[in-house]
Amino acid sequence: MIPENVLHTPISYLRGVGAQRAELLKTELGIYEYQDILNLFPNRYIDRTKFYKINELQNNNAEVQIIGKVVHLRTVESANQKGTRLVATFTDETGTIDLVWFKGVKWIRDTLKINEPYVIFGKLNFFANTFSMPHPEMDLLADFNKVGHSSIQPVYPSTEKLAKRGITNRVMRQLVHTVFEQVGNTFVENLPEKILTSLNLISKQEAVRSIHFPPNQELLTKATIRLKFEELFYIQVQLVRKNLLQKQKFLGQPFKKVGDTFMNFYNHHLPFPLTNAQKRVLKEIRADVGSNAQMNRLLQGDVGSGKTIVALMTMLLAVDNQCQACLMAPTEILANQHYQTISKLLEGTNVTVALLTGSSKTKERRILDEQLQSGELSILIGTHALLEDKVQFHNLGLAIIDEQHRFGVEQRAKLWRKNTIPPHILVMTATPIPRTLAMSVYGDLDVSIIDELPPGRKPIKTIHQYENYRAEVYEFIKKEIDKGRQAYVVYPLIEESEALDFKNLTEGYEYITASFPLPKYKVSMVHGKLKPAEKDAEMERFLRNETQIMVATTVIEVGVNVPNASVMVIESAERFGLSQLHQLRGRVGRGSEQSYCILLTGNKMGNDTRTRMETMVRTNDGFEIAEVDLKLRGPGDLMGTQQSGVLALKIADIVKDQDILKAARFQAIDLLKADPHLEQPQNKCVAHTLIQLQRYKNLWTYIS
Ligand code: ADP
Ligand code: MG
């Protein structure tokens, strides 16, 4: 076993690295110590099995490798007087090319051997009918055939600054080589034997060596898989462990019984049979709240999948167990809508429910506060006004948060502190996150998924249309309005181009009011610059069908429910992300009528835009859309900067390595279930590695 401290030797001690290079490696690549170099995995590999003859060269900018001799050297003054360049005439038996140096000219001239066979490697320039190769990599053929030269050559991550200061890929390769000499061949295995055998993974030692010096493609592949697995496995171990520890540390109030309130509602007030997905999710939640541990569950379900009823029935479980429950929504409109829906569902039961928002009147609030503290009130629905300190519960057993993206961890924590025993927490989101991404980002939460829509829904028909067909689209809207329906027309409005976007919006509004004249048609407009009260008033008018068209920005994205609206037109659809388009589309298709979503774009579309439009037209499945979005945008962009740390992987790729990720999570759960404290001898290496990971945070800063 190598002593730990060799790997942790500061990089400046390495042969070939002085103070200056050490500083560069630190700032440019985050390399501090020996092991950081070994964890700098190549971006790609160059196949150096192929040798070209000069008469085979093509003008295609590829990297080529040639065997030949330098027969002549000359110095050329450059036209702009800025120094000289060195030009070597290089030949093989089929032709001649020029090798050119602009820097390090003296050193090259002194060391280059004339008429000795060399292997040269580099990119070609083609100019005035001749090939030249600037700054080739050169090895004497005699040296090239010696050890250390793999025909599959790694290319390491680099930066412009590194290249400029002479830390070329060749230098990096040399540094890696030197580190290997220093640390020897023995690496500590950090995966349990059982996992290695069951997944047929190669050892740590063989993997690290082969990733840097691949002897052949087969071992390179095996090394890559092993190291990807290791990386994902340790992220999962930490997430799963956090989840398990939380369950031990935070005891919840167990909702032991399913009582009269729940059963009465289920038997007499449920307006429709639950879907299988709803039933399954309720079972998962029941198992959580019925146990001694506090629940922390994420409920994902596409728009319209019926999360509200699940939320309500979970709250009834709380009531059956002498607890209060609250439901928090991100906007006043949504809180209001939840209150209306839930009050209606609870009609004829004796469950008490109230609404609390920023605009609740002082007098109402006083009564509400009293009822809340006495326990007389069972269910409280509201906005983040719920979080205020003066809102005090008698015994809050369950807190549900709708549309989780709008709320942060901080707010979740505030809810926790509302009760001596923290309430169970259920977070609901309508933004589907691909399963594998959820595993990585929310790996410490339990996740439930409603993946089935209530029966009888007519799938929304989605059409992509070019903007010059707008007149036809308006004709179509008129027909729908004649049938009694309503329509949304949505414009992009983003911060970066706010002024211009706002102009587009108002111009669009004017154009629409001209195309849909009074008195027959009435048009509403809602955007972020309106005061909340004005916005709400306008939404209310649309909701009551007093206006037939709602011109809006994405403020209507979340949750608004106007079942009579059957058309959604999205202007400049190319400017929206896939998830956002899908969210917007979810505003229609909420009634029994056939609904339509029309995506308008300019005539010129890039490949990404085309893919987005095609995906929207092809499917209504939010999870499928999320998968495509993940592939287009990458995980960092999809989740925002907030969680990008978790996604800053060194070798694995959440999109491409989904199978490895699943295996890693499965193995992590399996191992921790059997040995939660990592005490068994065969798992010592895991415990040990975790300590390491926490100690050397510079490597794994992304683990919270
Ligand atoms: P979301 O998941 O978007 O919050 P909602 O809870 O608002 O969805 O439900 C959307 C609509 O579907 C509501 O009108 C609701 O009454 C209805 N719904 C929910 N579950 C069912 C079901 N099992 N059968 C029929 N309709 C349902
Ligand atoms: Mg909802």
XYZ file of C-alpha atoms and ligand atoms in Angstrom:
732
model
C 0.000 0.000 0.000
C 1.293 3.435 -0.841
C 1.221 5.906 1.990
C -1.551 8.441 1.625
C 0.827 11.322 1.723
C 2.492 10.510 -1.582
C -0.753 11.190 -3.407
C -1.187 14.371 -1.427
C 2.239 15.735 -2.263
C 1.949 19.304 -3.514
C 2.290 19.459 -7.264
C 5.201 21.879 -7.072
C 7.362 18.975 -5.826
C 6.890 17.102 -9.056
C 9.842 16.926 -11.411
C 9.141 19.291 -14.294
C 6.866 21.547 -12.262
C 8.286 24.735 -10.801
C 6.526 27.425 -8.820
C 5.174 29.064 -11.953
C 3.783 25.918 -13.506
C 2.331 24.855 -10.167
C 0.451 28.135 -9.969
C -0.846 27.724 -13.517
C -1.976 24.151 -12.940
C -3.774 25.293 -9.822
C -5.642 28.212 -11.338
C -6.332 26.678 -14.727
C -7.126 23.079 -13.888
C -7.574 22.962 -10.119
C -4.552 20.718 -9.708
C -3.015 21.031 -6.241
C -1.446 17.703 -5.506
C -0.300 14.499 -7.188
C -3.635 12.761 -7.041
C -5.333 15.662 -8.814
C -3.191 14.889 -11.825
C -4.271 11.278 -11.779
C -7.867 12.443 -11.575
C -7.449 14.664 -14.585
C -9.061 12.354 -17.062
C -8.394 12.701 -20.779
C -11.087 14.367 -22.868
C -10.435 12.123 -25.794
C -7.816 9.858 -27.350
C -5.880 10.039 -30.553
C -5.382 6.884 -32.486
C -1.700 6.723 -33.318
C -1.760 3.325 -34.862
C -2.005 4.794 -38.352
C 1.011 6.189 -40.237
C 0.557 8.274 -43.371
C 2.730 8.618 -46.438
C 3.170 12.181 -47.599
C 1.454 11.478 -50.922
C -1.635 10.226 -49.032
C -2.213 13.487 -47.162
C -5.616 15.119 -47.518
C -6.583 18.693 -46.933
C -9.043 17.864 -44.154
C -7.474 19.377 -41.081
C -7.011 16.030 -39.368
C -4.075 15.140 -37.181
C -1.630 12.868 -38.947
C 1.450 10.894 -38.120
C 4.313 10.449 -40.585
C 7.718 8.772 -40.523
C 10.481 10.620 -42.364
C 13.645 12.701 -42.120
C 14.541 16.352 -41.905
C 16.832 17.032 -44.825
C 17.185 20.771 -44.623
C 16.723 23.611 -42.114
C 16.356 27.286 -42.880
C 15.474 30.450 -41.011
C 12.959 32.783 -42.591
C 12.469 36.422 -41.624
C 8.798 37.069 -41.231
C 7.224 39.761 -43.381
C 6.140 41.951 -40.487
C 9.637 42.002 -38.967
C 8.399 40.228 -35.887
C 11.046 37.637 -35.258
C 11.976 34.730 -37.422
C 10.530 31.319 -38.089
C 12.326 28.085 -38.565
C 11.377 25.911 -41.530
C 12.454 22.300 -41.918
C 12.106 20.297 -45.104
C 10.730 16.896 -44.145
C 10.633 14.002 -46.581
C 9.677 10.390 -46.876
C 10.032 8.258 -49.969
C 6.795 9.695 -51.428
C 7.137 13.464 -51.020
C 8.045 16.559 -49.025
C 6.354 18.883 -46.544
C 7.491 21.842 -44.431
C 7.678 21.802 -40.644
C 7.411 25.268 -39.145
C 8.284 26.793 -35.763
C 7.533 30.309 -34.606
C 8.684 29.838 -31.048
C 11.562 28.096 -29.373
C 13.423 28.388 -32.626
C 16.899 28.332 -31.123
C 16.283 25.214 -29.076
C 14.826 23.327 -32.014
C 17.715 24.297 -34.277
C 20.208 23.105 -31.699
C 18.597 19.757 -30.964
C 17.014 18.658 -34.208
C 18.936 15.855 -35.902
C 19.309 16.049 -39.664
C 18.824 12.883 -41.701
C 17.677 10.781 -38.744
C 14.296 9.025 -38.918
C 11.610 10.803 -36.883
C 7.954 10.208 -36.138
C 6.149 13.513 -36.480
C 2.602 14.193 -35.418
C 0.320 17.223 -35.759
C -2.252 19.120 -37.736
C -1.594 20.105 -41.321
C -1.968 23.478 -42.969
C -2.615 23.585 -46.672
C -1.518 26.722 -48.473
C -0.431 27.496 -52.033
C -0.726 23.837 -52.936
C 1.705 22.619 -50.286
C 1.296 21.080 -46.883
C 3.037 22.340 -43.796
C 2.871 21.303 -40.164
C 3.345 23.985 -37.498
C 4.963 22.917 -34.223
C 4.854 19.159 -34.799
C 5.295 16.691 -32.003
C 8.523 14.871 -32.841
C 10.120 11.700 -31.565
C 13.167 9.968 -32.936
C 11.899 6.743 -34.410
C 14.293 4.844 -32.167
C 12.730 6.419 -29.026
C 9.221 6.117 -30.343
C 9.491 2.364 -30.442
C 10.594 2.189 -26.845
C 8.161 1.764 -23.971
C 5.773 4.426 -22.778
C 4.418 5.114 -26.206
C 0.905 3.926 -26.432
C -0.689 3.932 -29.811
C -3.841 5.285 -28.173
C -2.799 8.664 -26.904
C -4.707 10.692 -24.332
C -5.607 14.322 -24.896
C -5.964 16.151 -21.580
C -8.210 19.074 -20.773
C -6.369 22.303 -21.382
C -6.880 26.031 -21.563
C -5.581 28.736 -23.840
C -3.389 30.068 -21.085
C -1.779 26.688 -20.441
C -1.067 26.179 -24.119
C 0.431 29.656 -24.369
C 2.736 29.069 -21.428
C 4.063 25.898 -22.936
C 2.103 23.346 -20.927
C 1.151 21.380 -24.004
C -0.575 18.062 -24.104
C 2.810 16.450 -24.461
C 3.960 18.120 -21.249
C 0.805 16.978 -19.467
C 1.412 13.434 -20.614
C 4.927 13.652 -19.286
C 3.677 14.947 -15.922
C 1.215 12.099 -15.600
C 4.002 9.719 -16.411
C 6.240 11.231 -13.740
C 3.492 11.002 -11.128
C 3.113 7.338 -11.927
C 6.807 6.807 -11.378
C 6.506 8.508 -8.005
C 3.433 6.780 -6.634
C 4.343 3.367 -7.927
C 1.903 0.865 -9.191
C -0.137 0.279 -6.116
C -3.465 2.008 -5.733
C -5.796 1.389 -2.869
C -8.921 -0.364 -4.050
C -11.935 1.671 -2.978
C -14.816 -0.471 -4.160
C -15.927 -3.564 -2.244
C -14.931 -6.881 -3.760
C -18.567 -7.910 -4.057
C -19.405 -5.009 -6.323
C -16.307 -5.540 -8.444
C -17.176 -9.153 -9.067
C -20.898 -8.773 -9.565
C -20.456 -5.944 -12.083
C -17.279 -7.341 -13.578
C -15.307 -4.141 -12.947
C -11.534 -3.918 -13.194
C -9.397 -2.888 -10.218
C -8.638 0.698 -9.285
C -5.024 0.228 -10.165
C -5.622 -1.197 -13.583
C -8.271 1.423 -14.292
C -6.168 4.457 -13.394
C -3.238 3.151 -15.362
C -5.297 2.239 -18.401
C -7.179 5.514 -18.528
C -3.863 7.351 -18.886
C -1.885 4.747 -20.796
C -4.404 2.570 -22.589
C -2.692 -0.530 -23.952
C -5.704 -1.242 -26.175
C -9.306 -0.178 -26.799
C -10.765 -2.959 -24.736
C -8.966 -2.005 -21.552
C -9.653 1.649 -22.175
C -13.364 0.901 -22.279
C -13.172 -1.163 -19.110
C -11.188 1.544 -17.337
C -13.698 4.184 -18.354
C -16.638 2.163 -17.085
C -14.936 1.368 -13.802
C -14.043 5.008 -13.111
C -17.447 6.327 -14.120
C -19.090 3.812 -11.856
C -16.814 4.762 -8.983
C -17.603 8.454 -9.382
C -21.354 7.960 -9.543
C -21.330 5.348 -6.800
C -19.738 7.690 -4.289
C -22.182 10.474 -5.082
C -25.032 8.050 -4.558
C -23.567 6.642 -1.362
C -23.450 10.136 0.066
C -26.967 11.054 -1.030
C -28.547 7.808 0.100
C -26.695 7.998 3.381
C -27.927 11.526 3.973
C -31.454 10.319 3.426
C -31.046 7.389 5.820
C -29.393 9.503 8.496
C -32.106 12.108 8.224
C -34.701 9.453 8.841
C -32.923 8.392 11.995
C -32.276 11.858 13.221
C -35.691 13.339 12.577
C -38.556 11.459 13.990
C -41.881 12.581 12.607
C -45.317 12.271 14.095
C -46.418 8.904 12.874
C -49.898 8.990 11.318
C -50.710 5.549 12.601
C -54.321 5.288 11.611
C -56.462 5.798 8.578
C -59.520 7.203 10.305
C -63.047 8.385 9.711
C -62.138 11.616 7.988
C -60.147 9.853 5.308
C -62.564 6.957 4.919
C -65.624 9.194 4.813
C -64.064 11.281 2.094
C -62.892 8.250 0.184
C -66.270 6.545 0.296
C -68.642 9.474 -0.097
C -66.936 12.556 -1.465
C -64.341 11.444 -3.962
C -65.679 12.827 -7.272
C -63.933 10.236 -9.434
C -62.110 6.953 -9.042
C -58.397 7.476 -8.464
C -56.017 6.489 -11.218
C -53.653 3.611 -10.500
C -50.770 6.046 -10.345
C -52.584 8.175 -7.757
C -53.317 5.072 -5.688
C -49.717 3.926 -5.857
C -48.394 7.318 -4.815
C -50.848 7.526 -1.917
C -49.589 4.144 -0.729
C -45.993 5.358 -0.877
C -46.899 8.453 1.104
C -48.865 6.439 3.647
C -45.921 4.159 4.249
C -43.784 7.237 4.900
C -46.091 9.128 7.225
C -47.066 5.932 9.005
C -43.471 5.218 9.985
C -41.639 6.891 12.792
C -39.410 8.876 10.495
C -40.201 12.278 9.114
C -41.240 12.222 5.473
C -39.318 14.198 2.865
C -40.922 13.276 -0.394
C -40.943 14.796 -3.837
C -44.103 14.216 -5.848
C -43.634 14.608 -9.560
C -46.556 14.614 -11.903
C -47.186 16.239 -15.212
C -49.659 19.101 -15.445
C -53.174 17.749 -15.048
C -52.065 14.419 -13.628
C -54.115 15.053 -10.483
C -51.714 15.978 -7.731
C -54.251 18.104 -5.841
C -56.435 15.202 -4.788
C -53.383 13.308 -3.582
C -52.355 16.358 -1.564
C -55.816 16.651 -0.055
C -56.037 12.994 0.921
C -52.618 13.183 2.546
C -53.851 16.149 4.548
C -56.862 14.123 5.635
C -54.489 11.501 7.036
C -52.970 14.259 9.151
C -56.398 15.327 10.373
C -57.235 11.732 11.281
C -54.181 11.729 13.498
C -54.931 14.946 15.389
C -52.609 17.034 13.292
C -52.996 20.143 11.203
C -51.812 20.431 7.620
C -50.880 23.294 5.337
C -50.527 23.691 1.596
C -48.321 26.433 0.229
C -48.488 27.735 -3.351
C -46.124 30.182 -5.083
C -48.698 32.804 -6.099
C -51.883 34.249 -4.740
C -53.883 33.091 -7.743
C -52.739 29.531 -7.259
C -53.354 29.591 -3.520
C -56.816 30.892 -4.243
C -57.475 28.210 -6.798
C -56.346 25.471 -4.429
C -58.572 26.909 -1.733
C -61.602 26.945 -4.040
C -60.969 23.398 -5.286
C -60.338 21.942 -1.878
C -63.219 23.727 -0.127
C -65.511 22.363 -2.807
C -64.175 18.832 -2.440
C -64.631 19.059 1.328
C -68.253 20.288 1.138
C -70.423 18.126 3.337
C -67.546 16.962 5.511
C -66.667 18.555 8.824
C -63.064 19.318 7.913
C -62.237 22.996 8.389
C -60.144 24.814 5.815
C -59.013 28.439 5.484
C -57.018 30.651 3.132
C -54.126 32.898 4.109
C -52.406 35.223 1.665
C -50.746 38.618 1.749
C -54.087 40.249 1.119
C -55.994 38.576 3.941
C -57.737 41.258 6.035
C -56.482 41.985 9.534
C -59.735 41.060 11.166
C -60.014 37.749 9.304
C -56.450 37.057 10.229
C -57.092 37.514 13.910
C -59.840 34.923 13.842
C -57.714 32.655 11.712
C -54.730 32.944 14.057
C -56.903 31.981 16.999
C -58.392 28.978 15.241
C -54.967 27.923 14.106
C -53.524 28.066 17.585
C -56.441 26.352 19.230
C -56.366 23.586 16.663
C -59.914 24.320 15.604
C -58.689 24.852 12.032
C -57.429 21.711 10.325
C -56.191 22.785 6.923
C -54.543 26.061 5.994
C -53.896 26.963 2.365
C -51.845 29.973 1.362
C -48.867 31.680 -0.143
C -45.507 32.199 1.535
C -47.441 34.338 4.017
C -47.668 30.954 5.767
C -44.003 31.179 6.594
C -44.279 34.335 8.689
C -43.359 33.852 12.307
C -46.707 35.024 13.587
C -48.417 32.125 11.857
C -48.470 29.569 14.647
C -50.047 26.183 14.560
C -51.442 24.098 17.351
C -49.811 21.014 15.929
C -48.611 21.109 12.358
C -48.071 17.532 11.183
C -47.794 17.969 7.437
C -46.647 20.700 5.091
C -47.206 20.438 1.349
C -45.404 22.709 -1.091
C -46.760 23.084 -4.606
C -44.470 23.917 -7.543
C -41.235 23.377 -5.775
C -38.996 25.281 -8.169
C -40.191 28.555 -6.796
C -39.263 27.748 -3.241
C -35.814 27.238 -1.833
C -34.314 25.064 0.841
C -34.500 28.009 3.218
C -38.272 28.039 3.059
C -38.483 24.319 3.601
C -36.397 24.803 6.720
C -38.780 27.490 7.957
C -41.665 25.087 7.678
C -39.708 22.540 9.678
C -39.359 24.928 12.543
C -43.090 25.541 12.754
C -43.463 22.589 15.053
C -41.460 21.002 17.850
C -41.592 17.733 15.978
C -40.904 18.672 12.348
C -43.890 18.140 10.058
C -43.841 15.661 7.228
C -42.961 17.430 4.011
C -44.381 16.723 0.580
C -43.051 18.777 -2.316
C -45.097 18.726 -5.512
C -43.739 19.689 -8.882
C -45.224 19.711 -12.346
C -41.872 20.063 -14.031
C -40.893 16.518 -14.791
C -37.249 15.834 -14.162
C -35.718 12.869 -15.943
C -35.375 9.992 -13.548
C -31.614 9.867 -13.703
C -31.296 13.564 -13.082
C -33.667 13.335 -10.141
C -31.461 10.560 -8.765
C -28.491 12.878 -8.811
C -30.014 16.142 -7.763
C -32.715 14.945 -5.391
C -31.022 11.703 -4.480
C -31.510 12.507 -0.793
C -35.271 12.882 -1.203
C -37.730 10.094 -1.766
C -39.484 10.482 -5.078
C -43.004 9.529 -6.136
C -44.200 9.842 -9.687
C -47.708 10.132 -11.108
C -47.091 8.909 -14.620
C -50.666 8.502 -15.787
C -53.307 11.047 -16.716
C -56.923 10.689 -15.580
C -58.985 8.815 -18.161
C -61.004 10.504 -20.881
C -58.628 13.347 -21.576
C -58.329 14.333 -25.187
C -54.639 14.763 -25.903
C -53.808 18.332 -26.912
C -53.141 18.668 -30.627
C -49.943 20.578 -31.215
C -49.156 22.304 -34.478
C -46.021 24.091 -35.577
C -46.627 27.008 -37.926
C -44.526 29.793 -39.470
C -45.267 33.350 -38.467
C -46.422 34.383 -41.920
C -49.458 32.161 -41.383
C -50.590 34.219 -38.411
C -53.746 35.383 -40.219
C -54.861 31.764 -40.700
C -54.158 31.058 -37.056
C -56.363 33.993 -36.056
C -59.163 32.658 -38.253
C -58.882 29.390 -36.392
C -59.084 31.184 -33.029
C -62.259 32.950 -34.204
C -63.880 29.613 -34.977
C -63.044 28.340 -31.504
C -64.385 31.512 -29.885
C -67.570 31.098 -31.917
C -67.918 27.680 -30.300
C -67.720 29.405 -26.921
C -64.067 28.674 -26.212
C -61.249 30.987 -25.117
C -57.619 31.385 -26.199
C -54.230 32.320 -24.818
C -51.614 34.145 -26.871
C -48.231 34.054 -25.160
C -45.221 36.259 -25.869
C -41.700 35.793 -24.577
C -40.497 38.360 -22.107
C -37.072 37.831 -20.716
C -34.933 40.113 -18.650
C -32.053 40.441 -21.090
C -34.214 41.889 -23.815
C -37.015 43.259 -21.704
C -37.550 46.584 -23.468
C -37.737 45.021 -26.900
C -39.875 42.123 -25.715
C -42.263 44.494 -24.052
C -42.614 46.394 -27.294
C -43.400 43.135 -29.099
C -45.972 42.282 -26.490
C -47.803 45.603 -26.699
C -47.622 45.636 -30.490
C -48.968 42.127 -30.505
C -51.775 43.195 -28.214
C -52.686 46.066 -30.531
C -52.622 43.810 -33.546
C -54.861 41.320 -31.796
C -57.364 43.916 -30.619
C -57.485 45.173 -34.216
C -58.009 41.643 -35.544
C -60.545 40.786 -32.845
C -62.579 43.992 -32.622
C -65.057 45.054 -29.985
C -67.845 44.572 -29.195
C -67.818 40.946 -30.313
C -64.383 40.170 -28.863
C -62.768 41.271 -25.650
C -59.071 40.879 -24.991
C -57.152 40.773 -21.698
C -53.473 41.415 -21.225
C -51.313 40.269 -18.315
C -47.592 40.781 -17.813
C -45.082 41.121 -15.037
C -45.189 44.909 -14.946
C -48.766 44.982 -13.702
C -49.432 45.282 -10.001
C -50.506 41.947 -8.501
C -54.022 43.245 -7.910
C -54.373 44.394 -11.521
C -53.039 41.093 -12.742
C -55.437 39.126 -10.589
C -58.393 41.250 -11.690
C -57.541 40.626 -15.340
C -57.119 36.889 -14.734
C -60.468 36.833 -12.995
C -62.138 38.454 -16.019
C -60.711 35.790 -18.266
C -61.668 33.063 -15.824
C -65.283 34.330 -15.862
C -65.210 34.315 -19.681
C -65.725 38.083 -19.795
C -62.737 38.239 -22.112
C -62.109 35.612 -24.776
C -58.438 36.153 -25.428
C -55.667 36.393 -22.891
C -52.512 38.025 -24.206
C -49.766 37.265 -21.733
C -46.158 36.654 -20.979
C -45.024 33.558 -19.164
C -46.586 34.825 -15.933
C -49.395 32.424 -16.738
C -47.008 29.508 -16.858
C -47.737 28.099 -13.454
C -50.912 26.373 -12.465
C -53.627 28.696 -13.766
C -56.759 26.722 -14.460
C -59.282 27.943 -17.034
C -60.895 24.757 -18.354
C -62.818 26.635 -21.037
C -59.638 27.806 -22.760
C -58.936 25.509 -25.701
C -56.278 27.305 -27.744
C -52.744 28.217 -26.770
C -50.763 30.227 -29.295
C -47.097 30.668 -28.486
C -45.391 33.514 -30.336
C -41.637 33.265 -31.065
C -41.759 29.696 -29.826
C -38.091 29.253 -30.754
C -37.201 31.434 -27.802
C -38.684 29.103 -25.218
C -37.058 26.033 -23.751
C -38.802 22.695 -24.165
C -39.902 22.395 -20.558
C -41.328 25.872 -20.660
C -43.255 25.174 -23.854
C -44.654 22.078 -22.250
C -45.664 23.985 -19.124
C -47.397 26.629 -21.213
C -49.221 24.025 -23.246
C -50.510 22.556 -20.000
C -52.733 25.621 -19.565
C -55.113 24.162 -22.165
C -56.584 20.693 -22.404
C -58.160 21.036 -18.976
C -61.765 20.749 -20.121
C -63.686 18.127 -22.033
C -63.216 19.832 -25.424
C -60.430 19.167 -27.905
C -57.613 21.644 -27.267
C -54.867 23.003 -29.491
C -51.408 24.398 -29.052
C -49.982 26.392 -31.950
C -46.266 27.136 -31.972
C -45.312 30.086 -34.146
C -41.720 30.516 -35.283
C -39.773 32.370 -37.929
C -39.007 30.557 -41.169
C -35.376 29.984 -40.333
C -34.853 27.443 -37.612
C -31.644 26.031 -36.184
C -31.301 22.321 -35.493
C -32.124 22.701 -31.815
C -35.261 24.680 -32.537
C -36.357 22.094 -35.062
C -35.873 19.328 -32.521
C -37.837 21.253 -29.921
C -40.766 21.909 -32.259
C -40.803 18.311 -33.504
C -40.734 16.995 -29.957
C -43.641 19.203 -28.910
C -45.689 18.128 -31.924
C -44.872 14.463 -31.399
C -45.630 13.987 -27.720
C -47.567 15.258 -24.722
C -45.529 13.206 -22.287
C -43.693 15.524 -19.915
C -41.091 12.926 -18.994
C -40.234 12.211 -22.598
C -39.946 15.949 -23.206
C -37.708 16.335 -20.179
C -35.393 13.643 -21.534
C -35.027 15.461 -24.846
C -34.512 18.745 -23.019
C -31.772 17.176 -20.936
C -30.000 16.001 -24.064
C -30.309 19.402 -25.739
C -29.352 21.599 -22.851
C -27.267 19.443 -20.579
C -27.931 18.937 -16.875
C -26.372 22.165 -15.658
C -28.611 24.363 -17.721
C -31.666 22.351 -16.934
C -31.353 22.601 -13.195
C -29.951 26.123 -13.003
C -26.820 27.090 -11.182
C -28.222 25.993 -7.853
C -27.367 22.340 -8.254
C -24.750 22.575 -10.936
C -22.178 21.479 -8.360
C -23.654 18.009 -8.077
C -23.430 17.762 -11.811
C -19.812 18.824 -12.200
C -18.611 15.325 -12.852
C -15.053 14.428 -13.717
C -15.633 11.494 -15.968
C -19.236 10.338 -15.904
C -22.012 12.004 -17.869
C -25.510 11.989 -16.454
C -27.084 11.982 -19.874
C -24.911 9.377 -21.541
C -24.227 7.138 -18.583
C -27.745 6.543 -17.337
C -27.260 2.802 -17.069
C -24.125 3.167 -14.991
C -25.906 5.720 -12.801
C -28.788 3.344 -12.188
C -26.380 0.566 -11.297
C -24.473 2.898 -8.974
C -27.615 3.951 -7.159
C -28.845 0.393 -6.873
C -25.512 -0.747 -5.422
C -25.354 2.199 -3.028
C -28.829 1.497 -1.658
C -28.132 -2.207 -1.436
C -24.919 -1.659 0.473
C -26.263 0.952 2.884
C -29.407 -1.015 3.655
C -27.300 -3.968 4.704
C -24.675 -1.904 6.500
C -25.928 1.625 7.251
C -22.902 2.578 9.331
C -20.363 0.958 7.039
C -18.998 -1.201 9.821
C -18.638 -4.500 8.057
C -15.034 -5.331 7.158
C -15.727 -5.604 3.433
C -17.141 -2.062 3.453
C -14.258 -0.472 5.306
C -12.887 0.799 2.023
C -16.123 2.698 1.420
C -16.055 4.319 4.855
C -12.436 5.198 4.325
C -13.067 6.765 0.922
C -15.950 8.830 2.286
C -13.690 10.323 4.915
C -11.161 11.102 2.227
C -13.743 12.725 0.028
C -14.888 14.941 2.826
C -11.393 15.857 3.842
C -10.154 16.713 0.383
C -13.001 18.916 -0.585
C -11.102 20.571 -3.367
C -11.638 17.404 -5.315
C -15.234 16.919 -4.565
C -16.458 20.350 -3.677
C -19.832 19.465 -5.067
C -20.793 17.156 -2.256
C -22.751 19.102 0.309
P -52.156 18.900 -11.313
O -51.406 17.630 -11.120
O -51.730 19.639 -12.525
O -52.170 19.762 -10.086
P -54.932 18.716 -10.772
O -54.840 18.124 -9.445
O -55.269 20.174 -10.870
O -53.650 18.442 -11.622
O -55.976 17.867 -11.611
C -56.313 18.221 -12.928
C -57.765 17.911 -13.207
O -57.969 16.507 -13.256
C -58.693 18.435 -12.130
O -59.811 18.997 -12.767
C -59.061 17.194 -11.338
O -60.328 17.305 -10.773
C -59.017 16.109 -12.384
N -58.696 14.787 -11.852
C -57.731 14.490 -10.978
N -57.691 13.169 -10.729
C -58.643 12.607 -11.477
C -59.107 11.256 -11.669
N -58.548 10.234 -11.036
N -60.128 11.043 -12.521
C -60.676 12.080 -13.185
N -60.304 13.360 -13.047
C -59.293 13.639 -12.201
Mg -51.562 21.695 -9.539
